[in-house]
């Protein structure tokens, strides 16, 4: 099946710094990628939908200036958490859509801890 | 936002018993998928059922879909301790996937 790689898998940073998370589709081109956030013992919440070459579409309540999403190529989307605060600590998961399959393929997730 | 609800929120059974989890959703779908997630780990795709299908099997897994009731169920037969995990349903519609709240399954050896 299609493989999505996410990096880094874990990151610890100080409050106020910015953190970038990469999501790559390794063996297919993904015109659309999705970013989810998952707090402990909760479900995945869609943050934004990222389309290659255009601006991301953010879900209600997600600050676009805080969570910068760039989808510059058909195999790479990045999520940058700017000026991170402890409340941003969470598990961030990306997924990529394989055109025509009706399926999304998920990365392994990135656990962000903001001290 | 989330698509729907799952019940039960938590389920504890003995090894060898069957586990049934239910998922309800609100909008029309292209397909519905079930995922497993071990604590602190990524998602494992279990099974996909399309909107025109009513039942699907994969090993010890059986999934049903009732589009008239906007509900789905996941049955795990002959459960094992290794099945202990959180299980999520996710609805897919026009390149948009939303997750249910999840069921935390504990299988006691």
Tab-separated table of C-alpha atoms in Angstrom:
chain	number	residue	atom	x	y	z
A	1	UNK	CA	0.000	0.000	0.000
A	2	UNK	CA	0.867	3.647	-0.215
A	3	UNK	CA	3.310	4.916	2.383
A	4	UNK	CA	3.262	8.242	4.152
A	5	UNK	CA	6.262	9.275	6.187
A	6	UNK	CA	6.113	11.849	8.923
A	7	UNK	CA	9.089	13.510	10.569
A	8	UNK	CA	10.038	14.054	13.309
A	9	UNK	CA	8.216	11.417	15.301
A	10	UNK	CA	8.916	13.221	18.562
A	11	UNK	CA	9.930	16.770	19.277
A	12	UNK	CA	10.395	18.673	22.488
A	13	UNK	CA	10.756	22.411	22.351
A	14	UNK	CA	10.711	25.444	24.572
A	15	UNK	CA	7.715	27.709	24.747
A	16	UNK	CA	7.868	30.442	22.127
A	17	UNK	CA	9.820	28.501	19.534
A	18	UNK	CA	8.516	27.262	16.206
A	19	UNK	CA	8.430	23.640	15.165
A	20	UNK	CA	8.127	22.220	11.667
A	21	UNK	CA	6.655	18.793	10.940
A	22	UNK	CA	7.030	17.190	7.530
A	23	UNK	CA	4.670	14.810	5.823
A	24	UNK	CA	5.816	12.970	2.718
A	25	UNK	CA	4.050	10.563	0.416
A	26	UNK	CA	6.816	8.156	-0.517
A	27	UNK	CA	5.471	6.228	-3.460
A	28	UNK	CA	2.598	8.269	-4.787
A	29	UNK	CA	1.676	11.826	-5.567
A	30	UNK	CA	-0.790	13.414	-3.203
A	31	UNK	CA	-2.642	16.441	-4.442
A	32	UNK	CA	-4.353	16.677	-1.083
A	33	UNK	CA	-2.933	16.164	2.367
A	34	UNK	CA	-4.668	16.469	5.690
A	35	UNK	CA	-3.457	17.450	9.127
A	36	UNK	CA	-5.069	16.120	12.270
A	37	UNK	CA	-4.451	16.799	15.938
A	38	UNK	CA	-5.107	14.346	18.712
A	39	UNK	CA	-5.101	15.189	22.399
A	40	UNK	CA	-4.599	12.396	24.944
A	41	UNK	CA	-7.444	9.916	25.060
A	42	UNK	CA	-9.360	11.817	22.418
A	43	UNK	CA	-10.120	11.289	18.778
A	44	UNK	CA	-8.437	12.832	15.769
A	45	UNK	CA	-9.637	16.291	14.911
A	46	UNK	CA	-9.139	17.605	11.408
A	47	UNK	CA	-7.150	20.817	11.484
A	48	UNK	CA	-6.758	21.654	7.842
A	49	UNK	CA	-6.828	20.359	4.317
A	50	UNK	CA	-3.788	21.125	2.240
A	51	UNK	CA	-3.874	21.248	-1.540
A	52	UNK	CA	-0.702	21.331	-3.577
A	53	UNK	CA	0.057	24.786	-4.850
A	54	UNK	CA	-2.744	26.566	-3.050
A	55	UNK	CA	-3.614	27.831	0.396
A	56	UNK	CA	-4.748	25.363	3.004
A	57	UNK	CA	-8.335	25.229	4.142
A	58	UNK	CA	-8.562	25.427	7.911
A	59	UNK	CA	-11.273	24.009	10.112
A	60	UNK	CA	-13.253	26.329	12.319
A	61	UNK	CA	-11.348	27.237	15.443
A	62	UNK	CA	-7.897	26.461	14.040
A	63	UNK	CA	-5.665	29.527	13.846
A	64	UNK	CA	-4.096	29.698	10.414
A	65	UNK	CA	-1.412	32.108	11.569
A	66	UNK	CA	-0.352	29.735	14.300
A	67	UNK	CA	-0.451	26.536	12.296
A	68	UNK	CA	1.233	27.325	9.000
A	69	UNK	CA	0.723	24.726	6.316
A	70	UNK	CA	2.716	24.584	3.125
A	71	UNK	CA	2.115	22.050	0.362
A	72	UNK	CA	4.772	23.034	-2.118
A	73	UNK	CA	5.025	19.743	-3.987
A	74	UNK	CA	2.918	16.692	-4.723
A	75	UNK	CA	4.838	14.645	-2.178
A	76	UNK	CA	5.461	17.051	0.687
A	77	UNK	CA	3.345	19.053	3.079
A	78	UNK	CA	4.682	20.799	6.155
A	79	UNK	CA	2.992	21.988	9.311
A	80	UNK	CA	4.754	24.692	11.297
A	81	UNK	CA	3.558	25.388	14.801
A	82	UNK	CA	4.624	28.970	15.393
A	83	UNK	CA	5.386	30.393	18.818
A	84	UNK	CA	4.462	27.107	20.418
A	85	UNK	CA	2.927	27.048	23.878
A	86	UNK	CA	2.362	24.142	26.274
A	87	UNK	CA	-1.287	23.903	25.202
A	88	UNK	CA	-0.058	23.076	21.689
A	89	UNK	CA	1.439	19.861	23.024
A	90	UNK	CA	-0.348	17.138	21.135
A	91	UNK	CA	-0.046	14.290	18.662
A	92	UNK	CA	-0.110	15.613	15.096
A	93	UNK	CA	-0.943	13.188	12.296
A	94	UNK	CA	-0.894	13.803	8.585
A	95	UNK	CA	-2.548	11.842	5.844
A	96	UNK	CA	-2.436	11.877	2.099
A	97	UNK	CA	-5.119	11.131	-0.388
A	98	UNK	CA	-4.446	8.658	-3.176
A	99	UNK	CA	-6.473	9.961	-6.075
A	100	UNK	CA	-9.379	7.736	-7.038
A	101	UNK	CA	-8.882	5.247	-4.205
A	102	UNK	CA	-11.265	6.716	-1.678
A	103	UNK	CA	-8.620	6.101	0.924
A	104	UNK	CA	-6.332	8.196	3.010
A	105	UNK	CA	-2.945	6.944	4.079
A	106	UNK	CA	-1.644	8.101	7.416
A	107	UNK	CA	1.768	8.976	8.700
A	108	UNK	CA	3.006	7.611	12.010
A	109	UNK	CA	2.340	10.870	13.784
A	110	UNK	CA	4.501	13.450	15.512
A	111	UNK	CA	4.336	13.968	19.239
A	112	UNK	CA	5.004	17.566	20.153
A	113	UNK	CA	5.821	18.495	23.718
A	114	UNK	CA	6.179	22.170	24.504
A	115	UNK	CA	7.889	22.909	27.790
B	1	UNK	CA	-15.126	18.761	13.753
B	2	UNK	CA	-15.949	15.127	14.355
B	3	UNK	CA	-18.454	13.308	12.220
B	4	UNK	CA	-20.245	11.212	14.756
B	5	UNK	CA	-20.417	9.092	17.798
B	6	UNK	CA	-19.077	5.735	18.754
B	7	UNK	CA	-20.313	3.476	21.460
B	8	UNK	CA	-19.392	2.203	23.797
B	9	UNK	CA	-16.671	4.659	24.772
B	10	UNK	CA	-14.910	1.867	26.594
B	11	UNK	CA	-15.290	-1.893	26.457
B	12	UNK	CA	-13.604	-4.500	28.631
B	13	UNK	CA	-13.877	-8.193	27.796
B	14	UNK	CA	-12.130	-11.492	28.431
B	15	UNK	CA	-9.878	-13.077	25.864
B	16	UNK	CA	-11.867	-15.274	23.528
B	17	UNK	CA	-15.024	-13.201	23.734
B	18	UNK	CA	-16.381	-11.140	20.867
B	19	UNK	CA	-16.242	-7.353	20.885
B	20	UNK	CA	-18.773	-5.169	19.099
B	21	UNK	CA	-18.312	-1.452	18.549
B	22	UNK	CA	-20.825	0.850	16.941
B	23	UNK	CA	-20.441	4.044	14.991
B	24	UNK	CA	-23.061	6.557	13.929
B	25	UNK	CA	-22.543	9.431	11.559
B	26	UNK	CA	-24.449	12.406	10.294
B	27	UNK	CA	-23.789	13.098	6.626
B	28	UNK	CA	-23.660	11.103	3.410
B	29	UNK	CA	-20.490	9.128	2.775
B	30	UNK	CA	-18.472	7.546	-0.011
B	31	UNK	CA	-17.096	4.962	2.374
B	32	UNK	CA	-16.515	4.257	6.027
B	33	UNK	CA	-13.264	2.994	7.442
B	34	UNK	CA	-12.189	1.493	10.727
B	35	UNK	CA	-8.807	2.101	12.288
B	36	UNK	CA	-6.961	0.808	15.314
B	37	UNK	CA	-4.582	2.851	17.384
B	38	UNK	CA	-2.329	1.530	20.089
B	39	UNK	CA	-1.521	3.965	22.843
B	40	UNK	CA	0.658	6.790	21.608
B	41	UNK	CA	1.094	5.263	18.189
B	42	UNK	CA	-0.138	5.919	14.663
B	43	UNK	CA	-3.231	4.561	13.022
B	44	UNK	CA	-3.558	1.088	11.574
B	45	UNK	CA	-6.093	0.762	8.797
B	46	UNK	CA	-8.364	-2.216	9.412
B	47	UNK	CA	-11.092	-2.257	6.835
B	48	UNK	CA	-12.951	-0.079	4.348
B	49	UNK	CA	-16.595	-0.539	3.470
B	50	UNK	CA	-18.102	1.382	0.593
B	51	UNK	CA	-21.478	3.064	0.749
B	52	UNK	CA	-23.024	0.436	-1.549
B	53	UNK	CA	-21.798	-2.454	0.604
B	54	UNK	CA	-23.615	-3.832	3.613
B	55	UNK	CA	-21.116	-6.202	5.147
B	56	UNK	CA	-17.461	-6.969	4.861
B	57	UNK	CA	-15.126	-9.491	6.464
B	58	UNK	CA	-11.414	-9.533	7.029
B	59	UNK	CA	-10.019	-12.301	9.183
B	60	UNK	CA	-11.584	-11.953	12.625
B	61	UNK	CA	-13.160	-8.630	11.694
B	62	UNK	CA	-16.684	-8.151	10.469
B	63	UNK	CA	-18.006	-4.733	9.533
B	64	UNK	CA	-21.578	-3.828	8.712
B	65	UNK	CA	-22.922	-0.634	7.237
B	66	UNK	CA	-26.480	0.623	7.289
B	67	UNK	CA	-26.650	3.825	5.286
B	68	UNK	CA	-30.350	4.280	6.028
B	69	UNK	CA	-29.552	4.470	9.719
B	70	UNK	CA	-26.169	6.102	9.137
B	71	UNK	CA	-24.484	3.541	11.313
B	72	UNK	CA	-21.773	0.934	11.188
B	73	UNK	CA	-20.547	-1.778	13.503
B	74	UNK	CA	-17.215	-3.501	13.938
B	75	UNK	CA	-17.182	-7.010	15.348
B	76	UNK	CA	-13.949	-8.604	16.497
B	77	UNK	CA	-14.399	-12.314	17.076
B	78	UNK	CA	-12.356	-14.505	19.397
B	79	UNK	CA	-10.576	-11.502	20.856
B	80	UNK	CA	-6.963	-11.617	21.983
B	81	UNK	CA	-5.046	-9.549	24.493
B	82	UNK	CA	-3.181	-8.026	21.541
B	83	UNK	CA	-6.471	-6.532	20.315
B	84	UNK	CA	-6.334	-4.094	23.219
B	85	UNK	CA	-6.340	-0.659	21.575
B	86	UNK	CA	-8.558	2.252	20.628
B	87	UNK	CA	-10.770	1.754	17.608
B	88	UNK	CA	-12.022	4.602	15.459
B	89	UNK	CA	-14.494	4.762	12.654
B	90	UNK	CA	-13.913	7.385	9.994
B	91	UNK	CA	-16.268	8.554	7.307
B	92	UNK	CA	-14.936	9.563	3.944
B	93	UNK	CA	-16.875	11.856	1.631
B	94	UNK	CA	-15.496	13.843	-1.297
B	95	UNK	CA	-11.909	13.843	-0.120
B	96	UNK	CA	-12.821	14.682	3.455
B	97	UNK	CA	-12.314	12.220	6.305
B	98	UNK	CA	-13.752	12.660	9.782
B	99	UNK	CA	-13.281	10.466	12.814
B	100	UNK	CA	-15.629	9.242	15.485
B	101	UNK	CA	-14.846	9.592	19.146
B	102	UNK	CA	-13.431	6.091	19.392
B	103	UNK	CA	-13.904	3.037	21.555
B	104	UNK	CA	-11.232	1.962	23.992
B	105	UNK	CA	-11.133	-1.841	23.977
B	106	UNK	CA	-9.402	-3.784	26.721
B	107	UNK	CA	-9.045	-7.529	26.328
B	108	UNK	CA	-8.051	-9.267	29.527
B	109	UNK	CA	-5.935	-12.399	29.249
